[in-house]
mmCIF file of C-alpha atoms in Angstrom:
data_model
loop_
_atom_site.group_PDB
_atom_site.id
_atom_site.type_symbol
_atom_site.label_atom_id
_atom_site.label_comp_id
_atom_site.label_asym_id
_atom_site.label_seq_id
_atom_site.Cartn_x
_atom_site.Cartn_y
_atom_site.Cartn_z
ATOM 1 C CA ASN Y 1 -37.643 -50.011 45.626
ATOM 2 C CA ALA Y 2 -35.946 -50.721 48.983
ATOM 3 C CA GLY Y 3 -32.421 -50.921 47.465
ATOM 4 C CA VAL Y 4 -30.032 -52.445 50.071
ATOM 5 C CA THR Y 5 -31.573 -53.474 53.393
ATOM 6 C CA GLN Y 6 -29.522 -54.400 56.459
ATOM 7 C CA THR Y 7 -30.626 -55.775 59.721
ATOM 8 C CA PRO Y 8 -30.368 -55.151 62.559
ATOM 9 C CA LYS Y 9 -29.570 -51.397 62.689
ATOM 10 C CA PHE Y 10 -28.061 -51.510 66.156
ATOM 11 C CA GLN Y 11 -26.657 -54.486 68.272
ATOM 12 C CA VAL Y 12 -24.775 -54.913 71.450
ATOM 13 C CA LEU Y 13 -22.906 -58.165 71.984
ATOM 14 C CA LYS Y 14 -20.915 -59.536 74.801
ATOM 15 C CA THR Y 15 -17.297 -60.812 74.098
ATOM 16 C CA GLY Y 16 -17.530 -64.313 72.749
ATOM 17 C CA GLN Y 17 -21.128 -64.207 71.570
ATOM 18 C CA SER Y 18 -21.982 -64.843 67.937
ATOM 19 C CA MET Y 19 -24.262 -63.150 65.592
ATOM 20 C CA THR Y 20 -25.247 -62.830 61.909
ATOM 21 C CA LEU Y 21 -25.792 -59.554 60.142
ATOM 22 C CA GLN Y 22 -28.320 -59.792 57.258
ATOM 23 C CA CYS Y 23 -28.221 -57.924 53.985
ATOM 24 C CA ALA Y 24 -30.598 -58.159 51.015
ATOM 25 C CA GLN Y 25 -30.785 -56.182 47.739
ATOM 26 C CA ASP Y 26 -33.581 -55.909 45.334
ATOM 27 C CA MET Y 27 -31.766 -54.446 42.320
ATOM 28 C CA ASN Y 28 -30.733 -57.788 40.724
ATOM 29 C CA HIS Y 29 -27.088 -56.966 41.372
ATOM 30 C CA ASN Y 30 -24.425 -59.600 40.835
ATOM 31 C CA SER Y 31 -21.874 -58.321 43.352
ATOM 32 C CA MET Y 32 -22.227 -57.836 47.090
ATOM 33 C CA TYR Y 33 -19.841 -56.479 49.775
ATOM 34 C CA TRP Y 34 -19.404 -56.185 53.492
ATOM 35 C CA TYR Y 35 -17.378 -53.177 54.856
ATOM 36 C CA ARG Y 36 -16.692 -51.907 58.265
ATOM 37 C CA GLN Y 37 -16.197 -48.207 59.054
ATOM 38 C CA ASP Y 38 -14.164 -47.048 62.029
ATOM 39 C CA PRO Y 39 -13.562 -43.416 63.193
ATOM 40 C CA GLY Y 40 -10.856 -41.662 61.190
ATOM 41 C CA MET Y 41 -10.570 -44.454 58.792
ATOM 42 C CA GLY Y 42 -12.062 -45.259 55.390
ATOM 43 C CA LEU Y 43 -14.406 -48.176 54.794
ATOM 44 C CA ARG Y 44 -12.484 -51.365 54.850
ATOM 45 C CA LEU Y 45 -13.602 -54.387 52.817
ATOM 46 C CA ILE Y 46 -14.225 -57.488 54.860
ATOM 47 C CA TYR Y 47 -15.557 -59.858 52.267
ATOM 48 C CA TYR Y 48 -17.168 -59.634 48.956
ATOM 49 C CA SER Y 49 -19.157 -61.883 46.515
ATOM 50 C CA ALA Y 50 -18.479 -61.123 42.919
ATOM 51 C CA SER Y 51 -21.373 -63.190 41.870
ATOM 52 C CA GLU Y 52 -23.821 -65.748 43.269
ATOM 53 C CA GLY Y 53 -21.893 -68.772 44.509
ATOM 54 C CA THR Y 54 -18.541 -67.063 44.970
ATOM 55 C CA THR Y 55 -17.068 -65.298 48.036
ATOM 56 C CA ASP Y 56 -13.615 -63.753 48.513
ATOM 57 C CA LYS Y 57 -11.690 -62.163 51.318
ATOM 58 C CA GLY Y 58 -11.116 -58.471 51.348
ATOM 59 C CA GLU Y 59 -8.727 -56.389 53.476
ATOM 60 C CA VAL Y 60 -9.777 -57.390 56.967
ATOM 61 C CA PRO Y 61 -11.537 -60.868 56.886
ATOM 62 C CA ASN Y 62 -10.169 -62.332 60.166
ATOM 63 C CA GLY Y 63 -12.974 -63.039 62.679
ATOM 64 C CA TYR Y 64 -15.713 -63.022 60.102
ATOM 65 C CA ASN Y 65 -17.507 -65.463 57.782
ATOM 66 C CA VAL Y 66 -19.912 -64.808 55.006
ATOM 67 C CA SER Y 67 -22.602 -66.633 53.057
ATOM 68 C CA ARG Y 68 -24.078 -65.648 49.702
ATOM 69 C CA LEU Y 69 -27.382 -67.306 50.270
ATOM 70 C CA ASN Y 70 -28.758 -66.497 46.848
ATOM 71 C CA LYS Y 71 -28.423 -63.638 44.445
ATOM 72 C CA ARG Y 72 -30.380 -61.232 46.787
ATOM 73 C CA GLU Y 73 -28.895 -62.111 50.186
ATOM 74 C CA PHE Y 74 -25.358 -61.778 51.715
ATOM 75 C CA SER Y 75 -24.841 -62.406 55.322
ATOM 76 C CA LEU Y 76 -21.978 -61.705 57.632
ATOM 77 C CA ARG Y 77 -21.272 -63.820 60.700
ATOM 78 C CA LEU Y 78 -19.131 -63.013 63.720
ATOM 79 C CA GLU Y 79 -18.506 -66.393 65.357
ATOM 80 C CA SER Y 80 -16.926 -65.105 68.589
ATOM 81 C CA ALA Y 81 -17.255 -61.328 68.955
ATOM 82 C CA ALA Y 82 -14.323 -59.268 70.188
ATOM 83 C CA PRO Y 83 -14.228 -55.667 71.382
ATOM 84 C CA SER Y 84 -12.087 -54.946 68.246
ATOM 85 C CA GLN Y 85 -15.118 -55.776 66.190
ATOM 86 C CA THR Y 86 -16.898 -52.740 67.469
ATOM 87 C CA SER Y 87 -17.696 -50.796 64.375
ATOM 88 C CA VAL Y 88 -20.275 -49.702 61.919
ATOM 89 C CA TYR Y 89 -20.912 -52.348 59.296
ATOM 90 C CA PHE Y 90 -22.146 -51.492 55.785
ATOM 91 C CA CYS Y 91 -23.475 -53.972 53.168
ATOM 92 C CA ALA Y 92 -23.300 -52.705 49.568
ATOM 93 C CA SER Y 93 -24.121 -54.135 46.151
ATOM 94 C CA SER Y 94 -23.329 -53.334 42.543
ATOM 95 C CA PHE Y 95 -24.001 -54.756 39.074
ATOM 96 C CA ARG Y 96 -20.494 -56.050 38.905
ATOM 97 C CA THR Y 97 -17.239 -55.588 40.815
ATOM 98 C CA ASP Y 98 -15.571 -53.035 38.491
ATOM 99 C CA ASN Y 99 -16.611 -49.773 36.914
ATOM 100 C CA THR Y 100 -20.108 -49.486 38.458
ATOM 101 C CA GLU Y 101 -21.401 -47.539 41.373
ATOM 102 C CA ALA Y 102 -22.213 -49.306 44.546
ATOM 103 C CA PHE Y 103 -25.327 -48.940 46.602
ATOM 104 C CA PHE Y 104 -25.043 -49.112 50.352
ATOM 105 C CA GLY Y 105 -27.350 -50.118 53.146
ATOM 106 C CA GLN Y 106 -27.905 -47.794 56.142
ATOM 107 C CA GLY Y 107 -25.451 -49.663 58.299
ATOM 108 C CA THR Y 108 -25.364 -51.703 61.419
ATOM 109 C CA ARG Y 109 -23.800 -50.133 64.546
ATOM 110 C CA LEU Y 110 -22.318 -53.014 66.516
ATOM 111 C CA THR Y 111 -20.858 -52.655 69.996
ATOM 112 C CA VAL Y 112 -18.964 -55.539 71.635
ATOM 113 C CA VAL Y 113 -18.491 -55.210 75.342
ATOM 114 C CA SER N 1 1.547 -50.266 50.102
ATOM 115 C CA GLN N 2 -1.376 -48.891 48.155
ATOM 116 C CA LYS N 3 -2.809 -45.803 49.772
ATOM 117 C CA ILE N 4 -5.460 -43.242 49.118
ATOM 118 C CA GLU N 5 -5.495 -40.146 51.138
ATOM 119 C CA GLN N 6 -7.945 -37.354 51.692
ATOM 120 C CA ASN N 7 -7.456 -34.242 53.757
ATOM 121 C CA SER N 8 -8.690 -35.345 57.212
ATOM 122 C CA GLU N 9 -9.322 -31.866 58.355
ATOM 123 C CA ALA N 10 -12.798 -30.479 57.898
ATOM 124 C CA LEU N 11 -13.227 -27.854 55.174
ATOM 125 C CA ASN N 12 -15.436 -24.875 55.994
ATOM 126 C CA ILE N 13 -16.736 -22.871 53.074
ATOM 127 C CA GLN N 14 -18.984 -19.776 52.698
ATOM 128 C CA GLU N 15 -22.190 -20.536 50.898
ATOM 129 C CA GLY N 16 -21.963 -19.666 47.290
ATOM 130 C CA LYS N 17 -18.227 -20.395 46.988
ATOM 131 C CA THR N 18 -16.604 -23.318 45.328
ATOM 132 C CA ALA N 19 -15.493 -26.169 47.481
ATOM 133 C CA THR N 20 -12.525 -28.156 46.291
ATOM 134 C CA LEU N 21 -11.632 -31.599 47.943
ATOM 135 C CA THR N 22 -8.468 -33.499 47.282
ATOM 136 C CA CYS N 23 -7.809 -37.194 46.884
ATOM 137 C CA ASN N 24 -4.110 -38.377 46.432
ATOM 138 C CA TYR N 25 -3.070 -42.033 45.764
ATOM 139 C CA THR N 26 0.317 -43.596 46.105
ATOM 140 C CA ASN N 27 1.978 -46.818 44.865
ATOM 141 C CA TYR N 28 -0.578 -47.888 42.324
ATOM 142 C CA SER N 29 -2.491 -46.699 39.281
ATOM 143 C CA PRO N 30 -6.334 -46.988 39.814
ATOM 144 C CA ALA N 31 -8.320 -47.716 36.699
ATOM 145 C CA TYR N 32 -10.947 -45.330 37.946
ATOM 146 C CA LEU N 33 -11.983 -43.199 40.892
ATOM 147 C CA GLN N 34 -15.394 -42.653 42.386
ATOM 148 C CA TRP N 35 -16.710 -40.026 44.698
ATOM 149 C CA TYR N 36 -19.375 -40.700 47.320
ATOM 150 C CA ARG N 37 -21.267 -38.495 49.816
ATOM 151 C CA GLN N 38 -21.991 -39.745 53.313
ATOM 152 C CA ASP N 39 -24.301 -38.147 55.714
ATOM 153 C CA PRO N 40 -24.126 -38.895 59.529
ATOM 154 C CA GLY N 41 -25.686 -42.198 60.358
ATOM 155 C CA ARG N 42 -26.195 -43.145 56.724
ATOM 156 C CA GLY N 43 -24.446 -45.293 54.128
ATOM 157 C CA PRO N 44 -22.414 -43.677 51.315
ATOM 158 C CA VAL N 45 -24.261 -42.464 48.196
ATOM 159 C CA PHE N 46 -22.608 -42.488 44.749
ATOM 160 C CA LEU N 47 -21.921 -39.196 43.081
ATOM 161 C CA LEU N 48 -19.494 -39.512 40.157
ATOM 162 C CA LEU N 49 -17.084 -41.963 38.537
ATOM 163 C CA ILE N 50 -14.110 -40.933 36.416
ATOM 164 C CA ARG N 51 -11.823 -43.291 34.446
ATOM 165 C CA GLU N 52 -8.112 -43.040 34.091
ATOM 166 C CA ASN N 53 -8.339 -41.903 30.457
ATOM 167 C CA GLU N 54 -10.740 -39.036 31.348
ATOM 168 C CA LYS N 55 -9.494 -35.705 32.483
ATOM 169 C CA GLU N 56 -12.755 -34.249 33.782
ATOM 170 C CA LYS N 57 -16.340 -35.284 34.501
ATOM 171 C CA ARG N 58 -19.262 -32.993 35.391
ATOM 172 C CA LYS N 59 -22.727 -33.506 36.865
ATOM 173 C CA GLU N 60 -24.790 -30.510 37.617
ATOM 174 C CA ARG N 61 -22.836 -28.416 40.170
ATOM 175 C CA LEU N 62 -20.213 -31.200 40.643
ATOM 176 C CA LYS N 63 -16.942 -31.530 38.808
ATOM 177 C CA VAL N 64 -14.210 -34.182 39.213
ATOM 178 C CA THR N 65 -10.707 -34.245 37.652
ATOM 179 C CA PHE N 66 -8.257 -37.132 37.464
ATOM 180 C CA ASP N 67 -4.580 -36.263 36.908
ATOM 181 C CA THR N 68 -2.485 -39.415 36.498
ATOM 182 C CA THR N 69 0.706 -37.424 36.481
ATOM 183 C CA LEU N 70 0.069 -35.928 39.818
ATOM 184 C CA LYS N 71 -1.740 -39.043 41.109
ATOM 185 C CA GLN N 72 -4.542 -36.812 42.280
ATOM 186 C CA SER N 73 -8.310 -36.343 41.875
ATOM 187 C CA LEU N 74 -9.979 -33.078 42.745
ATOM 188 C CA PHE N 75 -13.707 -32.833 43.636
ATOM 189 C CA HIS N 76 -15.468 -29.460 43.073
ATOM 190 C CA ILE N 77 -18.809 -28.233 44.242
ATOM 191 C CA THR N 78 -19.690 -24.862 42.664
ATOM 192 C CA ALA N 79 -22.193 -22.487 44.151
ATOM 193 C CA SER N 80 -22.094 -24.469 47.358
ATOM 194 C CA GLN N 81 -25.141 -24.704 49.622
ATOM 195 C CA PRO N 82 -25.574 -25.614 53.295
ATOM 196 C CA ALA N 83 -27.387 -28.802 52.053
ATOM 197 C CA ASP N 84 -23.988 -29.858 50.520
ATOM 198 C CA SER N 85 -22.525 -30.275 54.054
ATOM 199 C CA ALA N 86 -21.519 -33.896 54.363
ATOM 200 C CA THR N 87 -18.435 -36.143 54.337
ATOM 201 C CA TYR N 88 -17.090 -36.887 50.874
ATOM 202 C CA LEU N 89 -15.331 -40.135 50.220
ATOM 203 C CA CYS N 90 -12.888 -40.877 47.458
ATOM 204 C CA VAL N 91 -12.774 -44.478 46.266
ATOM 205 C CA SER N 92 -10.306 -46.230 43.872
ATOM 206 C CA TYR N 93 -10.436 -49.423 41.999
ATOM 207 C CA SER N 94 -7.151 -50.940 40.785
ATOM 208 C CA SER N 95 -6.417 -53.694 38.197
ATOM 209 C CA ALA N 96 -5.761 -56.132 41.071
ATOM 210 C CA SER N 97 -9.501 -55.886 41.793
ATOM 211 C CA LYS N 98 -8.859 -53.889 44.866
ATOM 212 C CA ILE N 99 -11.262 -51.471 46.170
ATOM 213 C CA ILE N 100 -9.773 -48.751 48.428
ATOM 214 C CA PHE N 101 -11.710 -46.103 50.250
ATOM 215 C CA GLY N 102 -10.275 -42.880 51.499
ATOM 216 C CA SER N 103 -11.129 -41.825 55.042
ATOM 217 C CA GLY N 104 -13.196 -38.896 53.766
ATOM 218 C CA THR N 105 -13.221 -35.115 54.077
ATOM 219 C CA ARG N 106 -15.982 -33.381 56.070
ATOM 220 C CA LEU N 107 -17.330 -30.442 54.357
ATOM 221 C CA SER N 108 -19.269 -27.665 56.124
ATOM 222 C CA ILE N 109 -20.994 -24.841 54.190
ATOM 223 C CA ARG N 110 -21.967 -21.939 56.316
ATOM 224 C CA PRO N 111 -24.792 -19.667 55.280
#
């Protein structure tokens, strides 16, 4: 099993460019999440999808949009990238939003110049 | 505001000793806490979950405690090995469906 697969692994963007980070899971999980991780800070939740067809804002949603394309896939879009969005992005999935372990992808290292 | 704090300083332990990591939370009462391990350049990996009505949970050389009076969870690795060197993350889940990650404690086990 692949688990949680994120693409791309690395990306450099210019300020103002747009891009979509892709995430897919093959564990038949209901819930999926996007986090960002910055040095010295914990992972911060950007958006999550408790189940197929629903999405909700997390702690730091500004500047991002998401799409739960189907049960397997959850994408994160940066419409107009800013240097403050330079970070490592992690996608995760779990059977449901509470009381279950989350499985994480390997991360996308994004640099906005 | 709801906060979860882990010791940001790295913890250096001699191989074979017990490593103890601390997680403190303030201004809320999590329904459960989770501990994850994160290696450089990788995503976090789940280790243990402990619920608010559980005092202690064990898995092989790992032990987690949850003290709702002290608002604290302790994570222990007994008979530590260099392969245990990593960053360990404490994560809480509150009744407001809020997931909060600690910033992690880097653990180094020297031979």
